[in-house]
Amino acid sequence: MVLAEFENYALNISVTIFILWMVLIIWKLGKESGGGKWAYIILSLALGLGFVGFIAKIILVEFVLDIK
């Protein structure tokens, strides 16, 4: 395994773990805020857009554009 491959795998794995951790934080904030379902939905959408962007970048670069 070349260093560049290791860095690519390490980045994807660490960012995935970070995203899962952030999902737990969003869930906890939504649960403890007492704002109701609408506030939880808005909170999830606003903070979840970054996750969607990261996943879309991976799909676009690796599968659609086929850049290795």
CSV table of C-alpha atoms in Angstrom, one decimal:
chain,number,residue,atom,x,y,z
A,1,MET,CA,0.0,0.0,0.0
A,2,VAL,CA,1.4,3.4,-1.0
A,3,LEU,CA,1.3,6.3,1.3
A,4,ALA,CA,-1.3,8.1,-0.9
A,5,GLU,CA,-3.7,5.1,-0.7
A,6,PHE,CA,-3.3,5.0,3.1
A,7,GLU,CA,-4.0,8.7,3.4
A,8,ASN,CA,-7.1,8.4,1.3
A,9,TYR,CA,-8.4,5.5,3.4
A,10,ALA,CA,-7.5,7.2,6.6
A,11,LEU,CA,-9.2,10.4,5.6
A,12,ASN,CA,-12.4,8.7,4.5
A,13,ILE,CA,-12.6,6.5,7.6
A,14,SER,CA,-11.8,9.4,10.1
A,15,VAL,CA,-14.3,11.7,8.4
A,16,THR,CA,-17.0,9.0,8.5
A,17,ILE,CA,-16.4,8.5,12.2
A,18,PHE,CA,-16.5,12.3,12.7
A,19,ILE,CA,-19.9,12.4,10.8
A,20,LEU,CA,-21.4,9.7,13.0
A,21,TRP,CA,-20.2,11.5,16.1
A,22,MET,CA,-21.8,14.8,14.8
A,23,VAL,CA,-25.1,12.9,14.1
A,24,LEU,CA,-25.1,11.9,17.7
A,25,ILE,CA,-24.5,15.5,18.8
A,26,ILE,CA,-27.3,16.8,16.5
A,27,TRP,CA,-29.7,14.1,17.9
A,28,LYS,CA,-28.8,15.1,21.5
A,29,LEU,CA,-29.2,18.8,20.7
A,30,GLY,CA,-32.6,18.2,19.1
A,31,LYS,CA,-33.7,16.1,22.0
A,32,GLU,CA,-32.6,18.5,24.7
A,33,SER,CA,-33.6,21.7,23.1
A,34,GLY,CA,-37.3,21.3,23.7
A,35,GLY,CA,-38.2,23.0,20.5
A,36,GLY,CA,-40.4,20.2,19.2
A,37,LYS,CA,-40.3,18.3,16.0
A,38,TRP,CA,-40.0,21.3,13.6
A,39,ALA,CA,-36.9,22.6,15.4
A,40,TYR,CA,-35.3,19.2,15.3
A,41,ILE,CA,-36.0,18.8,11.6
A,42,ILE,CA,-34.5,22.3,10.8
A,43,LEU,CA,-31.5,21.6,13.0
A,44,SER,CA,-30.9,18.3,11.3
A,45,LEU,CA,-31.2,19.8,7.8
A,46,ALA,CA,-29.0,22.7,8.5
A,47,LEU,CA,-26.2,20.7,10.2
A,48,GLY,CA,-26.6,17.7,7.9
A,49,LEU,CA,-26.0,19.6,4.7
A,50,GLY,CA,-22.2,19.4,5.3
A,51,PHE,CA,-22.5,15.6,5.5
A,52,VAL,CA,-24.4,15.5,2.3
A,53,GLY,CA,-21.8,17.6,0.6
A,54,PHE,CA,-19.0,15.3,1.7
A,55,ILE,CA,-20.8,12.2,0.6
A,56,ALA,CA,-21.7,13.8,-2.7
A,57,LYS,CA,-18.1,14.7,-3.3
A,58,ILE,CA,-17.0,11.1,-2.8
A,59,ILE,CA,-19.6,9.8,-5.2
A,60,LEU,CA,-18.9,12.4,-7.8
A,61,VAL,CA,-15.1,12.1,-7.8
A,62,GLU,CA,-14.7,8.3,-7.4
A,63,PHE,CA,-17.7,7.0,-9.3
A,64,VAL,CA,-18.9,9.6,-11.8
A,65,LEU,CA,-15.6,11.2,-12.8
A,66,ASP,CA,-13.6,8.0,-12.1
A,67,ILE,CA,-10.7,9.9,-10.7
A,68,LYS,CA,-8.3,7.8,-8.7
